[in-house]
Short mmCIF file of C-alpha atoms in Angstrom, two decimals:
data_model
loop_
_atom_site.label_atom_id
_atom_site.label_comp_id
_atom_site.label_asym_id
_atom_site.label_seq_id
_atom_site.Cartn_x
_atom_site.Cartn_y
_atom_site.Cartn_z
CA MET A 1 18.04 8.42 -10.93
CA LYS A 2 14.37 7.54 -10.39
CA SER A 3 15.42 4.18 -8.98
CA ARG A 4 17.66 5.84 -6.40
CA ALA A 5 14.85 8.22 -5.44
CA TRP A 6 12.50 5.24 -4.99
CA TRP A 7 14.95 3.45 -2.69
CA LEU A 8 15.53 6.67 -0.75
CA PHE A 9 11.80 7.05 -0.30
CA PHE A 10 11.38 3.40 0.67
CA GLY A 11 14.18 3.69 3.25
CA LEU A 12 12.66 6.87 4.67
CA ALA A 13 9.23 5.29 4.85
CA LEU A 14 10.55 2.25 6.68
CA GLY A 15 12.56 4.47 8.99
CA VAL A 16 9.53 6.59 9.80
CA ALA A 17 7.38 3.52 10.36
CA ALA A 18 9.98 1.85 12.56
CA SER A 19 10.68 4.96 14.59
CA MET A 20 6.98 5.38 15.30
CA GLY A 21 6.59 1.81 16.47
CA VAL A 22 3.95 0.96 13.91
CA GLN A 23 3.48 -2.50 15.39
CA ALA A 24 2.48 -1.00 18.75
CA TRP A 25 -0.44 1.01 17.40
CA ALA A 26 -3.87 -0.42 17.02
CA ASN A 27 -6.29 1.71 15.05
CA GLN A 28 -9.82 0.46 15.71
CA ASP A 29 -11.00 1.73 12.31
CA VAL A 30 -8.70 -0.63 10.43
CA ALA A 31 -8.29 -4.38 10.38
CA THR A 32 -4.82 -5.18 11.66
CA ASP A 33 -4.37 -8.74 10.45
CA ILE A 34 -2.42 -9.15 7.24
CA PRO A 35 -2.24 -12.81 6.33
CA PRO A 36 1.33 -14.10 6.27
CA PRO A 37 2.76 -15.36 3.00
CA ARG A 38 2.45 -19.08 2.48
CA ALA A 39 5.52 -21.14 3.16
CA GLY A 40 7.72 -20.93 0.10
CA GLY A 41 6.17 -17.66 -1.06
CA GLU A 42 3.10 -16.90 -3.08
CA ASP A 43 4.61 -17.95 -6.38
CA LEU A 44 3.37 -15.06 -8.49
CA ASN A 45 3.74 -16.10 -12.08
CA GLU A 46 4.68 -13.72 -14.90
CA VAL A 47 1.06 -13.15 -15.91
CA SER A 48 0.08 -11.97 -12.44
CA ARG A 49 3.23 -9.84 -12.20
CA VAL A 50 2.25 -8.07 -15.45
CA VAL A 51 -1.17 -7.29 -13.96
CA VAL A 52 0.19 -6.03 -10.62
CA TRP A 53 3.38 -4.21 -11.68
CA PRO A 54 1.83 -1.06 -13.26
CA ARG A 55 -0.29 -0.56 -10.14
CA MET A 56 2.79 -0.88 -7.92
CA MET A 57 4.61 1.72 -10.01
CA ARG A 58 1.71 4.18 -9.67
CA HIS A 59 1.56 3.56 -5.95
CA GLY A 60 5.30 4.12 -5.67
CA ASP A 61 4.91 7.55 -7.26
CA ASP A 62 1.92 8.30 -5.01
CA MET A 63 3.79 7.17 -1.91
CA GLU A 64 6.78 9.31 -2.75
CA GLU A 65 4.53 12.38 -2.81
CA LEU A 66 2.59 11.16 0.21
CA ILE A 67 5.62 10.75 2.46
CA TRP A 68 6.68 14.32 1.80
CA SER A 69 3.19 15.67 2.42
CA VAL A 70 3.06 13.78 5.74
CA LEU A 71 6.56 14.87 6.79
CA LEU A 72 5.97 18.50 5.80
CA LEU A 73 2.57 18.52 7.55
CA GLU A 74 0.70 19.38 4.37
CA HIS A 75 -2.58 17.90 5.57
CA ASP A 76 -4.67 18.95 2.55
CA GLN A 77 -2.19 17.32 0.17
CA THR A 78 -2.01 14.21 2.36
CA GLU A 79 -5.80 13.97 2.34
CA HIS A 80 -5.92 14.38 -1.44
CA LEU A 81 -3.22 11.78 -2.16
CA ALA A 82 -4.58 9.23 0.31
CA ASP A 83 -8.09 9.68 -1.05
CA SER A 84 -6.73 9.13 -4.56
CA ILE A 85 -5.20 5.81 -3.47
CA ALA A 86 -8.38 4.81 -1.62
CA SER A 87 -10.63 5.53 -4.60
CA GLU A 88 -8.46 3.83 -7.24
CA PRO A 89 -10.30 0.99 -9.00
CA LYS A 90 -9.28 -2.40 -7.67
CA VAL A 91 -7.94 -5.38 -9.55
CA ALA A 92 -11.04 -7.56 -9.73
CA ARG A 93 -11.15 -10.86 -7.93
CA PRO A 94 -11.68 -13.75 -10.33
CA LEU A 95 -15.27 -14.82 -10.79
CA GLY A 96 -14.26 -18.46 -11.14
CA MET A 97 -16.87 -19.09 -13.80
CA THR A 98 -14.63 -19.87 -16.75
CA GLY A 99 -11.31 -20.79 -15.22
CA ASN A 100 -9.59 -18.75 -17.95
CA GLU A 101 -9.41 -15.46 -16.08
CA VAL A 102 -6.00 -13.78 -15.85
CA ASN A 103 -6.81 -12.60 -12.33
CA ALA A 104 -7.21 -16.21 -11.22
CA GLU A 105 -3.39 -16.35 -11.40
CA ILE A 106 -3.09 -13.74 -8.63
CA PRO A 107 -2.91 -15.13 -5.06
CA GLU A 108 -5.84 -14.39 -2.74
CA ARG A 109 -3.38 -12.70 -0.35
CA PHE A 110 -2.93 -9.91 -2.90
CA PHE A 111 -6.67 -9.22 -2.94
CA ILE A 112 -6.81 -9.15 0.86
CA ILE A 113 -3.92 -6.68 0.97
CA GLN A 114 -5.47 -4.61 -1.83
CA ASP A 115 -8.68 -4.28 0.24
CA LEU A 116 -6.65 -3.34 3.29
CA LEU A 117 -4.67 -0.75 1.30
CA GLN A 118 -7.89 0.90 0.16
CA GLU A 119 -9.26 0.85 3.70
CA ARG A 120 -6.09 2.25 5.29
CA ALA A 121 -5.69 4.93 2.61
CA GLY A 122 -9.27 6.01 3.37
CA VAL A 123 -8.46 6.17 7.09
CA LEU A 124 -5.38 8.29 6.32
CA ALA A 125 -7.45 10.66 4.16
CA ARG A 126 -10.09 11.08 6.89
CA THR A 127 -7.38 11.47 9.55
CA ALA A 128 -5.52 14.11 7.50
CA ALA A 129 -8.77 16.06 7.17
CA LYS A 130 -8.88 16.31 10.98
CA GLY A 131 -5.28 17.59 11.10
CA ASN A 132 -3.91 15.76 14.15
CA ASP A 133 -0.23 15.15 13.36
CA ALA A 134 0.21 12.14 15.66
CA ASP A 135 -2.89 10.41 14.28
CA ILE A 136 -1.74 11.13 10.72
CA ALA A 137 1.65 9.58 11.51
CA ARG A 138 -0.02 6.42 12.86
CA ALA A 139 -2.37 6.13 9.88
CA PHE A 140 0.53 6.65 7.46
CA GLY A 141 2.55 3.98 9.27
CA GLN A 142 -0.29 1.49 8.88
CA LEU A 143 -0.64 2.34 5.21
CA THR A 144 3.10 1.77 4.76
CA GLU A 145 2.83 -1.55 6.60
CA THR A 146 0.31 -2.61 3.97
CA CYS A 147 2.70 -1.63 1.16
CA VAL A 148 5.48 -3.73 2.68
CA ALA A 149 3.13 -6.73 2.99
CA CYS A 150 2.29 -6.46 -0.71
CA HIS A 151 5.97 -6.16 -1.61
CA ALA A 152 6.60 -9.33 0.40
CA THR A 153 4.12 -11.09 -1.88
CA PHE A 154 5.36 -9.57 -5.13
CA PHE A 155 9.14 -9.67 -4.73
CA ARG A 156 9.52 -13.14 -3.20
#
């Protein structure tokens, strides 16, 4: 049942993003360039998938709540949820000192997208605090765009 709810949410999120023309909006507070996946995919190995998967599951739960708060115009809840995503500790970039770090197995593209997710979630939180529905929709669309970019790395 939870799987069906996730796919329903994901379909709704994509539908909302597409209907708003996410690609047409440029928010000056947020970097808009997400690096494309390398040809042939990012080749996440099983170790890196184990590191990333629990975070993706948490974000899926957060996004399910977030989409409803955005759609139902619950700005305080949207601000709270987006701020929670923005303030979540990041997966650390490898230091490169030992060469034995698990995080060295994770592609750099993931870390770029992770930074962008935190930045865009922060923008959504600040935008929700102001209460302008159209601006909230744009900020949510950009946050969702970031999620899809990460999924393109993870699931390919």
